[in-house]
XYZ file of C-alpha atoms in Angstrom:
677
model
C 0.021 -0.030 0.068
C 1.271 3.533 -0.848
C 1.108 6.426 1.417
C -1.875 8.820 1.546
C -0.062 11.544 -0.686
C -0.159 9.045 -3.489
C -3.749 8.374 -3.197
C -4.942 10.629 -6.063
C -2.314 9.603 -8.649
C -3.709 6.062 -9.456
C -7.250 7.635 -9.878
C -5.969 10.034 -12.499
C -4.104 7.353 -14.490
C -7.167 5.160 -14.223
C -9.326 8.039 -15.803
C -6.929 8.505 -18.723
C -6.745 4.829 -19.286
C -10.513 4.715 -19.208
C -11.032 7.249 -21.906
C -8.589 5.309 -24.092
C -10.336 2.105 -23.661
C -13.793 3.489 -24.397
C -12.651 4.565 -27.827
C -11.194 1.162 -28.669
C -14.577 -0.410 -27.557
C -16.572 2.022 -29.732
C -14.370 0.824 -32.707
C -15.107 -2.825 -31.960
C -18.864 -1.964 -31.664
C -18.879 -0.157 -35.027
C -17.206 -2.869 -36.944
C -19.433 -5.642 -35.583
C -22.712 -3.499 -36.211
C -24.558 -5.541 -33.538
C -26.972 -3.973 -31.479
C -26.481 -6.543 -28.576
C -22.734 -5.623 -28.478
C -23.392 -1.918 -28.496
C -25.938 -2.507 -25.603
C -23.382 -4.619 -23.696
C -20.557 -2.018 -24.384
C -22.605 0.830 -22.950
C -23.645 -1.217 -19.986
C -20.205 -2.316 -19.005
C -18.678 1.115 -19.314
C -21.372 2.532 -17.100
C -20.600 -0.122 -14.593
C -16.766 0.977 -14.800
C -17.760 4.477 -14.159
C -19.810 3.233 -11.196
C -16.887 1.282 -9.911
C -14.544 4.506 -10.033
C -17.210 6.462 -8.255
C -17.302 3.841 -5.567
C -13.497 3.689 -5.352
C -13.125 7.425 -4.635
C -15.868 7.659 -1.998
C -14.878 7.869 1.754
C -14.039 4.606 3.427
C -16.168 4.916 6.496
C -19.580 3.607 7.476
C -22.319 6.319 6.673
C -23.913 7.661 9.869
C -20.791 6.914 12.197
C -19.632 10.173 13.682
C -15.930 10.944 14.181
C -14.524 11.267 17.842
C -13.158 14.774 18.601
C -10.459 14.853 21.190
C -9.138 17.798 23.184
C -5.767 18.418 24.447
C -4.668 15.743 26.759
C -7.718 13.660 26.214
C -7.046 9.920 26.595
C -6.793 8.043 23.487
C -7.275 4.323 24.267
C -5.171 1.707 22.688
C -6.761 -1.565 22.281
C -5.422 -4.997 21.150
C -7.194 -7.091 18.581
C -5.213 -10.424 18.171
C -2.039 -12.101 16.981
C -1.964 -13.502 13.296
C 0.450 -15.250 11.387
C 0.189 -16.314 7.528
C 2.263 -19.373 8.325
C -0.133 -20.849 10.768
C -3.444 -19.231 9.889
C -4.365 -19.542 13.699
C -5.110 -16.209 15.381
C -4.669 -15.896 19.216
C -5.759 -13.527 21.868
C -3.362 -10.674 22.664
C -2.956 -11.955 26.367
C -2.241 -15.541 25.315
C 1.212 -14.290 25.534
C 2.653 -12.708 28.720
C 2.194 -8.984 27.807
C 1.579 -6.414 30.545
C -1.930 -6.389 31.670
C -4.031 -3.393 32.989
C -5.762 -3.604 36.418
C -8.920 -4.663 34.849
C -9.167 -6.606 31.633
C -12.261 -5.602 29.495
C -13.261 -7.168 26.413
C -15.372 -5.382 23.748
C -18.671 -6.817 22.661
C -17.942 -8.241 19.230
C -20.290 -8.880 16.364
C -20.722 -12.149 14.669
C -18.209 -11.457 12.030
C -15.570 -10.322 14.505
C -16.042 -13.638 16.330
C -15.701 -15.653 13.173
C -12.655 -13.837 12.296
C -11.035 -14.459 15.601
C -10.927 -10.922 16.744
C -10.938 -10.421 20.612
C -10.635 -6.693 21.212
C -9.328 -6.063 24.713
C -7.941 -3.070 26.574
C -4.196 -2.515 27.143
C -2.083 -0.729 29.792
C -0.665 1.893 27.207
C -1.455 5.373 28.482
C -1.757 7.757 25.511
C -2.959 11.440 25.594
C -3.887 13.481 22.857
C -1.120 15.704 21.520
C 1.166 14.682 24.633
C 4.515 13.406 23.903
C 6.208 10.482 25.901
C 9.819 9.724 25.484
C 9.914 6.418 27.281
C 7.510 4.720 29.660
C 7.695 1.423 31.455
C 4.830 -1.109 31.596
C 4.337 -3.656 34.370
C 6.581 -1.443 36.693
C 6.592 -2.902 40.202
C 9.228 -1.302 42.437
C 11.435 -0.814 39.465
C 11.786 -4.682 38.781
C 11.883 -6.080 35.286
C 9.335 -8.599 34.057
C 10.484 -12.278 34.536
C 9.316 -14.670 31.872
C 9.112 -18.430 33.151
C 10.610 -21.095 31.121
C 7.167 -22.024 29.722
C 6.303 -18.428 28.850
C 9.760 -17.959 27.178
C 9.206 -21.110 25.086
C 5.769 -19.891 23.924
C 7.094 -16.478 23.104
C 10.005 -18.050 21.081
C 7.554 -20.254 19.421
C 5.332 -17.456 18.352
C 8.234 -15.332 17.093
C 9.542 -18.312 14.932
C 6.018 -18.693 13.428
C 6.288 -14.931 12.190
C 3.334 -13.677 14.293
C 2.139 -10.162 14.160
C 0.482 -8.029 16.895
C -2.573 -5.995 15.946
C -3.425 -2.846 17.960
C -6.045 -0.249 17.312
C -6.284 3.412 18.255
C -9.733 5.128 17.626
C -10.553 2.088 15.400
C -7.535 2.693 13.251
C -5.265 -0.387 13.070
C -1.571 0.082 13.737
C 0.725 -0.244 10.887
C 4.361 -0.414 10.370
C 6.089 1.828 7.856
C 8.301 0.136 5.259
C 10.492 2.359 3.083
C 11.783 0.629 -0.076
C 13.872 1.951 -2.842
C 12.313 1.463 -6.277
C 15.489 1.848 -8.539
C 18.291 0.073 -6.692
C 20.702 0.109 -9.718
C 20.821 3.836 -10.041
C 22.811 6.380 -8.210
C 22.076 7.067 -4.511
C 20.823 10.539 -5.548
C 18.307 9.198 -7.929
C 16.880 6.581 -5.474
C 13.147 7.005 -4.797
C 11.595 5.790 -1.618
C 8.474 3.575 -2.120
C 6.700 3.788 1.203
C 4.507 0.879 2.026
C 2.583 -0.209 5.205
C 2.571 -3.547 7.006
C -0.543 -4.405 9.012
C 0.368 -4.739 12.745
C 4.079 -5.154 13.990
C 6.351 -8.172 14.113
C 6.420 -9.808 17.409
C 10.058 -10.295 17.188
C 12.716 -11.496 14.744
C 15.471 -14.421 14.440
C 19.099 -13.887 13.593
C 21.797 -16.594 13.532
C 19.524 -19.188 15.319
C 18.797 -16.612 18.099
C 15.399 -15.360 18.864
C 14.768 -11.543 19.911
C 11.491 -9.846 21.037
C 10.393 -6.546 20.070
C 9.895 -5.164 23.774
C 9.851 -1.356 22.921
C 7.115 0.167 20.762
C 7.526 3.742 19.427
C 3.855 4.784 18.683
C 3.547 7.614 16.095
C 0.010 9.123 15.817
C -1.120 11.726 13.481
C -3.968 14.028 14.184
C -5.846 16.629 12.145
C -6.682 19.758 13.637
C -10.318 20.774 13.181
C -11.254 24.425 12.233
C -13.037 26.033 15.109
C -14.222 29.530 16.064
C -11.942 31.986 17.691
C -13.494 31.506 21.159
C -13.543 27.865 21.174
C -10.943 25.154 21.996
C -9.299 23.349 19.268
C -10.361 19.658 18.739
C -8.300 16.828 17.187
C -9.058 13.743 15.223
C -6.798 10.765 14.914
C -5.995 10.003 11.196
C -3.124 7.582 11.212
C -1.478 5.119 13.714
C 2.093 3.847 13.029
C 4.441 1.967 15.246
C 8.275 1.343 15.057
C 9.069 -1.827 16.978
C 12.436 -2.154 18.619
C 14.191 -4.855 20.584
C 16.342 -3.323 23.517
C 17.843 -5.682 26.116
C 17.503 -5.198 30.007
C 20.878 -3.736 30.519
C 20.613 -0.847 27.988
C 17.221 0.384 29.555
C 17.387 2.400 32.470
C 14.165 2.678 34.515
C 13.331 4.793 37.595
C 10.509 4.356 40.202
C 8.215 6.763 38.269
C 7.823 4.315 35.381
C 10.068 6.626 33.219
C 13.055 5.003 31.512
C 15.902 6.337 29.121
C 16.442 4.832 25.786
C 20.081 3.970 24.779
C 21.589 6.550 22.231
C 22.552 5.649 18.727
C 23.033 1.996 17.799
C 25.012 0.837 20.726
C 22.306 -1.146 22.334
C 21.820 -4.915 21.717
C 18.455 -6.637 21.153
C 16.507 -8.523 23.743
C 17.148 -12.153 23.347
C 14.828 -14.601 24.261
C 16.159 -18.099 25.444
C 13.426 -20.777 25.292
C 15.442 -22.979 27.736
C 15.512 -20.635 30.826
C 13.812 -17.697 32.475
C 14.168 -14.244 30.954
C 14.104 -10.861 32.432
C 13.216 -7.773 30.282
C 11.220 -4.486 30.320
C 8.146 -3.770 28.320
C 8.411 -0.079 27.268
C 6.835 2.351 24.746
C 7.109 5.997 23.716
C 4.427 8.263 22.047
C 5.100 10.832 19.474
C 2.275 13.026 17.698
C 2.503 14.739 14.483
C 0.036 17.056 12.711
C -1.514 15.864 9.327
C -3.343 17.427 6.455
C -5.403 14.220 5.968
C -9.041 14.790 6.998
C -11.073 12.162 9.037
C -13.055 10.945 6.175
C -9.895 10.100 4.130
C -7.890 8.564 7.034
C -8.258 4.986 5.668
C -6.586 5.688 2.300
C -3.221 5.116 3.767
C -4.274 1.573 4.761
C -6.435 0.621 1.754
C -4.704 2.404 -1.342
C -3.188 -0.248 -3.340
C -0.132 0.346 -5.756
C -1.435 -2.035 -8.292
C -4.682 -0.483 -9.529
C -3.209 -0.893 -12.977
C -3.285 -4.689 -12.622
C -7.083 -4.452 -11.669
C -7.686 -2.635 -14.806
C -5.768 -5.132 -16.793
C -8.093 -7.732 -15.376
C -11.060 -5.705 -16.208
C -9.988 -5.150 -19.913
C -9.063 -8.954 -20.015
C -12.534 -9.934 -18.861
C -14.250 -7.557 -21.226
C -12.288 -9.236 -24.207
C -13.512 -12.686 -22.893
C -16.963 -11.449 -22.832
C -16.814 -10.072 -26.327
C -15.293 -13.089 -27.572
C -18.183 -15.091 -26.160
C -20.645 -12.663 -27.619
C -19.137 -13.220 -31.123
C -19.624 -16.933 -30.802
C -23.192 -16.602 -29.544
C -23.894 -14.100 -32.258
C -22.618 -16.616 -34.954
C -24.617 -19.393 -33.348
C -28.005 -17.529 -32.774
C -27.875 -15.239 -35.935
C -26.588 -17.792 -38.381
C -26.992 -21.219 -37.368
C -30.207 -21.077 -35.383
C -31.952 -18.936 -38.115
C -30.900 -21.400 -40.725
C -32.015 -24.314 -38.622
C -35.323 -22.822 -37.599
C -36.011 -21.899 -41.310
C -35.443 -25.488 -42.444
C -37.282 -27.056 -39.698
C -40.374 -24.855 -40.254
C -40.732 -25.705 -44.074
C -43.814 -27.819 -44.547
C -43.704 -28.037 -48.248
C -40.937 -30.578 -48.577
C -42.017 -33.730 -46.885
C -38.518 -35.355 -47.330
C -36.947 -32.682 -45.263
C -39.219 -33.162 -42.456
C -38.563 -36.876 -42.552
C -34.743 -36.452 -42.288
C -34.696 -34.421 -39.238
C -31.317 -34.047 -37.578
C -29.595 -31.956 -35.045
C -31.335 -30.285 -32.095
C -34.704 -30.595 -33.442
C -34.569 -34.477 -33.481
C -34.691 -34.641 -29.561
C -37.643 -32.283 -29.186
C -39.616 -35.012 -27.507
C -37.020 -35.798 -24.946
C -35.323 -32.577 -24.216
C -37.687 -31.670 -21.435
C -37.833 -35.212 -19.916
C -37.266 -34.924 -16.234
C -33.689 -35.958 -15.048
C -32.863 -38.382 -12.418
C -32.984 -37.168 -8.764
C -34.986 -33.938 -9.478
C -35.387 -33.171 -5.737
C -31.467 -33.039 -5.216
C -31.044 -31.055 -8.508
C -33.790 -28.464 -7.542
C -32.417 -28.237 -3.962
C -28.810 -27.539 -5.279
C -30.191 -24.905 -7.621
C -32.204 -23.294 -4.786
C -29.090 -22.911 -2.639
C -27.400 -21.537 -5.700
C -30.066 -18.807 -6.025
C -29.769 -18.203 -2.261
C -26.052 -17.676 -2.639
C -26.451 -15.544 -5.695
C -28.702 -13.159 -4.183
C -26.520 -12.967 -0.982
C -23.373 -12.306 -2.904
C -25.006 -9.717 -5.251
C -26.355 -7.584 -2.406
C -23.269 -7.856 -0.256
C -20.928 -6.868 -3.058
C -23.287 -3.981 -4.099
C -23.614 -2.631 -0.499
C -19.883 -2.930 0.000
C -19.340 -1.103 -3.162
C -21.272 1.821 -1.656
C -18.772 2.066 1.155
C -20.975 0.598 3.873
C -18.970 -2.593 4.537
C -15.406 -1.114 4.306
C -12.770 -2.547 6.601
C -13.330 0.361 8.919
C -16.442 -1.485 10.192
C -15.014 -4.566 11.543
C -16.854 -7.858 11.007
C -19.676 -6.072 9.149
C -19.037 -7.822 5.891
C -19.182 -11.437 7.406
C -22.097 -10.666 9.670
C -24.077 -9.061 6.680
C -23.287 -12.113 4.522
C -24.484 -14.548 7.211
C -27.832 -12.862 7.857
C -28.503 -12.249 4.301
C -27.845 -15.771 3.376
C -30.428 -16.820 5.996
C -33.042 -14.264 4.696
C -32.361 -15.106 1.065
C -33.765 -18.615 1.855
C -37.340 -17.499 0.668
C -36.018 -16.767 -2.806
C -33.996 -20.027 -2.831
C -37.002 -22.028 -1.615
C -39.331 -20.376 -4.244
C -37.038 -21.151 -7.230
C -36.456 -24.663 -6.085
C -40.147 -25.346 -5.392
C -41.254 -24.096 -8.746
C -38.463 -26.006 -10.605
C -39.334 -29.177 -8.615
C -42.899 -29.083 -9.786
C -41.904 -28.528 -13.289
C -39.762 -31.669 -12.952
C -43.021 -33.514 -12.090
C -42.036 -33.653 -8.374
C -44.783 -34.264 -5.714
C -43.112 -34.410 -2.338
C -42.799 -30.787 -1.717
C -42.210 -31.041 2.108
C -39.318 -33.359 1.647
C -37.889 -31.236 -1.141
C -38.047 -28.033 0.948
C -36.240 -29.709 3.823
C -33.604 -30.997 1.357
C -33.175 -27.473 0.089
C -32.802 -26.073 3.582
C -30.453 -28.517 4.901
C -28.282 -30.140 2.037
C -25.783 -27.198 1.245
C -25.837 -25.577 4.715
C -25.529 -28.920 6.449
C -22.402 -29.689 4.458
C -20.878 -26.215 5.337
C -21.705 -26.625 9.030
C -20.342 -30.101 9.141
C -16.934 -29.115 7.629
C -16.881 -26.071 9.789
C -17.652 -27.993 12.862
C -14.794 -30.587 12.206
C -12.366 -27.843 11.477
C -13.369 -25.885 14.486
C -12.509 -28.978 16.723
C -8.904 -28.786 15.549
C -8.803 -24.995 16.160
C -10.221 -25.658 19.737
C -7.334 -28.062 20.195
C -4.847 -25.278 19.500
C -6.663 -22.879 21.960
C -6.740 -20.458 19.124
C -9.233 -17.310 19.093
C -10.143 -18.486 15.680
C -12.237 -21.236 17.151
C -16.014 -20.358 17.375
C -17.339 -20.415 20.897
C -20.001 -22.835 21.877
C -22.599 -20.148 22.441
C -22.050 -18.769 18.950
C -22.478 -22.140 17.369
C -25.740 -22.413 19.168
C -26.675 -19.064 17.912
C -25.706 -19.960 14.374
C -27.917 -23.172 14.616
C -30.836 -21.260 16.018
C -30.558 -18.761 13.127
C -30.528 -21.687 10.761
C -33.573 -23.469 11.935
C -35.334 -20.426 13.323
C -34.899 -18.083 10.336
C -33.498 -19.967 7.217
C -35.625 -23.058 7.416
C -38.922 -21.449 7.812
C -38.200 -19.004 5.099
C -37.099 -21.784 2.676
C -40.466 -23.653 3.478
C -42.376 -20.584 2.974
C -40.677 -19.831 -0.475
C -40.950 -23.522 -1.414
C -44.865 -23.627 -0.595
C -45.517 -20.708 -2.823
C -43.034 -21.862 -5.602
C -44.610 -25.191 -5.688
C -48.214 -23.922 -5.817
C -47.257 -21.499 -8.577
C -47.619 -22.472 -12.184
C -44.693 -24.567 -13.412
C -42.525 -23.363 -16.207
C -44.197 -23.721 -19.668
C -42.190 -26.004 -21.829
C -43.099 -25.405 -25.472
C -43.009 -29.017 -26.549
C -44.471 -32.258 -25.222
C -42.496 -35.125 -24.013
C -42.658 -38.647 -25.537
C -43.593 -41.526 -23.448
C -40.644 -43.564 -24.639
C -37.185 -42.213 -24.580
C -35.279 -42.231 -27.753
C -31.840 -43.930 -27.992
C -28.767 -41.517 -27.660
C -26.075 -42.146 -30.375
C -22.422 -42.671 -29.480
C -20.928 -39.366 -28.462
C -17.520 -38.053 -29.652
C -14.633 -37.803 -27.173
C -14.961 -34.079 -26.922
C -18.541 -34.445 -25.536
C -17.228 -36.234 -22.415
C -18.315 -34.639 -19.207
C -14.987 -33.795 -17.785
C -13.734 -32.458 -21.123
C -16.810 -30.122 -21.015
C -15.918 -29.109 -17.554
C -12.424 -28.096 -18.725
C -13.572 -26.359 -21.665
C -16.571 -24.505 -20.139
C -14.495 -23.417 -17.176
C -11.438 -21.770 -18.584
C -13.075 -18.591 -19.977
C -15.109 -17.593 -16.847
C -12.099 -18.385 -14.774
C -9.886 -16.415 -17.044
C -12.242 -13.416 -16.583
C -11.741 -13.179 -12.780
C -8.451 -15.058 -11.892
C -6.563 -11.639 -11.202
C -9.229 -10.585 -8.857
C -9.077 -14.064 -7.190
C -5.409 -13.359 -6.313
C -6.351 -10.246 -4.201
C -9.084 -12.223 -2.469
C -6.806 -14.920 -1.393
C -4.373 -12.421 -0.279
C -7.034 -10.697 1.762
C -8.175 -13.992 3.304
C -4.803 -15.901 3.989
C -2.369 -12.977 4.363
C -4.199 -10.644 6.421
C -4.503 -8.067 3.925
C -7.384 -5.506 3.697
C -9.635 -5.908 0.576
C -11.715 -2.859 -0.316
C -11.896 -2.567 -4.179
C -15.596 -3.725 -4.137
C -16.203 -1.495 -7.219
C -13.950 -3.806 -9.329
C -15.354 -6.847 -7.659
C -18.876 -5.928 -8.543
C -17.748 -5.402 -12.201
C -15.961 -8.709 -12.177
C -19.022 -10.367 -10.724
C -21.302 -8.943 -13.504
C -18.800 -10.300 -16.128
C -18.626 -13.596 -14.384
C -22.350 -13.911 -14.609
C -22.417 -12.903 -18.313
C -19.465 -15.246 -19.212
C -21.039 -18.149 -17.423
C -24.376 -17.715 -19.050
C -22.883 -17.427 -22.558
C -20.529 -20.487 -22.176
C -23.423 -22.544 -20.834
C -25.639 -21.695 -23.857
C -22.753 -22.614 -26.038
C -22.316 -25.904 -24.462
C -25.900 -26.989 -24.255
C -26.289 -26.141 -27.903
C -23.360 -28.417 -28.827
C -24.841 -31.118 -26.752
C -28.299 -30.998 -28.225
C -26.889 -30.859 -31.820
C -25.049 -34.139 -30.849
C -28.677 -35.464 -30.026
C -27.941 -35.893 -26.380
C -30.996 -34.693 -24.527
C -29.605 -35.401 -21.085
C -28.678 -31.845 -20.324
C -30.101 -31.131 -16.988
C -27.383 -32.339 -14.683
C -24.615 -32.059 -17.311
C -25.222 -28.500 -17.838
C -25.277 -27.923 -14.052
C -22.007 -29.594 -13.614
C -20.238 -28.139 -16.760
C -21.372 -24.472 -15.972
C -19.657 -24.766 -12.637
C -16.448 -25.900 -14.361
C -14.517 -22.841 -13.391
C -14.655 -23.970 -9.739
C -12.201 -26.696 -10.979
C -9.771 -24.113 -12.020
C -10.336 -22.260 -8.667
C -9.272 -25.458 -6.853
C -6.152 -25.859 -9.059
C -5.293 -22.204 -8.398
C -5.685 -22.702 -4.602
C -3.343 -25.504 -4.611
C -0.885 -23.436 -6.653
C -1.215 -20.486 -4.140
C -0.696 -22.796 -1.340
C 2.633 -24.225 -2.864
C 4.182 -20.956 -4.039
C 2.703 -18.137 -1.968
C 2.146 -19.481 1.558
C 4.821 -20.895 4.008
C 2.530 -23.433 5.734
C 4.215 -26.582 6.767
C 2.247 -27.954 9.765
C -0.817 -30.314 9.575
C -3.646 -28.288 11.075
C -2.869 -25.099 9.236
C -2.861 -27.078 6.077
C -6.013 -28.855 7.027
C -7.680 -25.472 7.684
C -6.574 -24.139 4.298
C -7.857 -26.942 2.331
C -11.003 -27.283 4.492
C -12.056 -23.679 3.947
C -10.905 -23.824 0.236
C -13.099 -26.744 -0.234
C -16.015 -24.860 1.080
C -15.059 -21.856 -1.446
C -14.886 -24.187 -4.287
C -18.164 -25.897 -3.439
C -20.032 -22.456 -2.979
C -18.387 -21.172 -6.204
C -19.535 -24.350 -8.215
C -23.047 -23.919 -6.892
C -23.161 -20.230 -7.941
C -21.741 -20.680 -11.304
C -23.639 -23.778 -12.021
C -26.890 -22.175 -11.065
C -26.133 -19.123 -13.174
C -25.352 -21.327 -16.271
C -28.204 -23.663 -15.720
C -30.968 -20.966 -15.740
C -29.304 -19.354 -18.811
C -29.375 -22.681 -20.613
C -32.848 -23.320 -19.512
C -34.167 -20.096 -20.940
C -32.137 -20.726 -24.158
C -33.538 -24.046 -24.620
C -37.239 -23.021 -24.174
C -36.621 -20.149 -26.540
C -35.227 -22.143 -29.501
C -37.926 -25.048 -29.107
C -40.726 -22.449 -28.959
C -39.527 -21.111 -32.335
C -39.929 -24.096 -34.263
C -43.218 -25.610 -35.440
C -43.471 -29.136 -34.183
C -46.615 -31.227 -34.949
């Protein structure tokens, strides 16, 4: 992430790039001369402008007022958790022997914070607004240092070797460590430019030559913005940035007095504080506070944490995705305008009797194309869960794009997703009930129960098994038992009744009107070519939708597994729309090829093939695990692949449902256009 001073530069570059891309898109539209392509072009670029508007908006929850501080008002420093990308197991702050206040008070977390492993608690740091502190000692009892037992020393050393980070917050702003990198190393020193980036939290310690050192001194740097006030009023301040410089200073180099003050060593003569895991260790926990005035306003204070330096990569992803959509649109235009019109014109000729006797292609299977498939209850249940997921994801991304679910609102994204999935059960049940009746189903109560429990039951079962392993590690990422009971109550008290309600009305509604009748005796299916194999179809159908979103997938994985913030929901919304369009188009192409091969068993096959991009997501997750993460232990690996399996399953349901309904509409349209006696 770049500093706040660079926040406006990517936006300007994006606008220039946007204008040039619009011109090229107009040329493509003019050469094709297709009304459909022109409409899609206008629609996509209007969404691009919408994503830009969402990106430049302020990153705070609307309606949340800033906190005004006066001179020497206390600014509370709270601890969130300890995290590591190597273990994927968060821990509470006081799981390590840090200095504790006289009374430990935990903040009431929402559901999302509990599921993320956040345990926000107060700390003994005493920070006053615009008041400097050179050096202050924590845990000061009669000027005695803190003694870590052998067990505590071993635990601290283990956490340091596992690359754990400590996360603190001040006025809801997370602490960050400034990293100054030189972009052009090969040039002269005078031409070197500093590239300022920020690391979330600070490292617990470091290792050097098989020795372990602890960061026991924290230099807090807080930035404030002075608010404009009238002459007779006292100035107020707002916290706009929270940085820390962690240091390791050994006990002998720190001089402490009885007033909890200390003196830091001058220059670089001090040695770091070593932690020997085989014996007791004595040390001081100290901190200092420095305040600086900043021009950054409160509404823009999250820009430092959220501004990414690779906005151009996102635009490359968007342009790549648009090219994929136009490529699929060209294939569809060729199929629909040329092939289908020719087929329908030939099929509707009633003068030549020989032509009607020599039917071939997709019209030949008109008497079997709407024959109900095997296991219609399971198919309709999975599609109902897919509709439930689709509605939930669409609303969450759209609301997040408006800035109401930004990282400044902790846990709001996950909390909103959980509640929306429960309430979207009425739409999932309605679609599943209507499709189940269309497929000649009769046991609607059993179908509603299957819809409400099949997918959520698999998710809950996997999460419960993984949670048992997290419990064994005493991690704060383990969902507490009362929270699990609350989730079960939400499932059976909100989602299940709503699914039954929607299923009841969907089952009573008129089923989908199929344009042709189904023969009593199914016709024989000819031997299929090798490229019509189901697995080959999954590979072919999944590559283009995956190619439209794989760059965005990298940033999502980084946010989930490497403790990074994700906030470009405007890009994500646009990529989601492109994913929906590409899945629909490739599904129509695949079902057309299948019907031309006189294979009318398209229901299950289309659902599986349309979700083929989930297979590539799984392959990418394995690649990411091997090349990007440094996980070597069994339980973190189990957690990664367990949660990845849930992501792949959900993505398969989502894309499979989108492709199925697009293909179903296409099949009904083409068979309604031909005259069949």
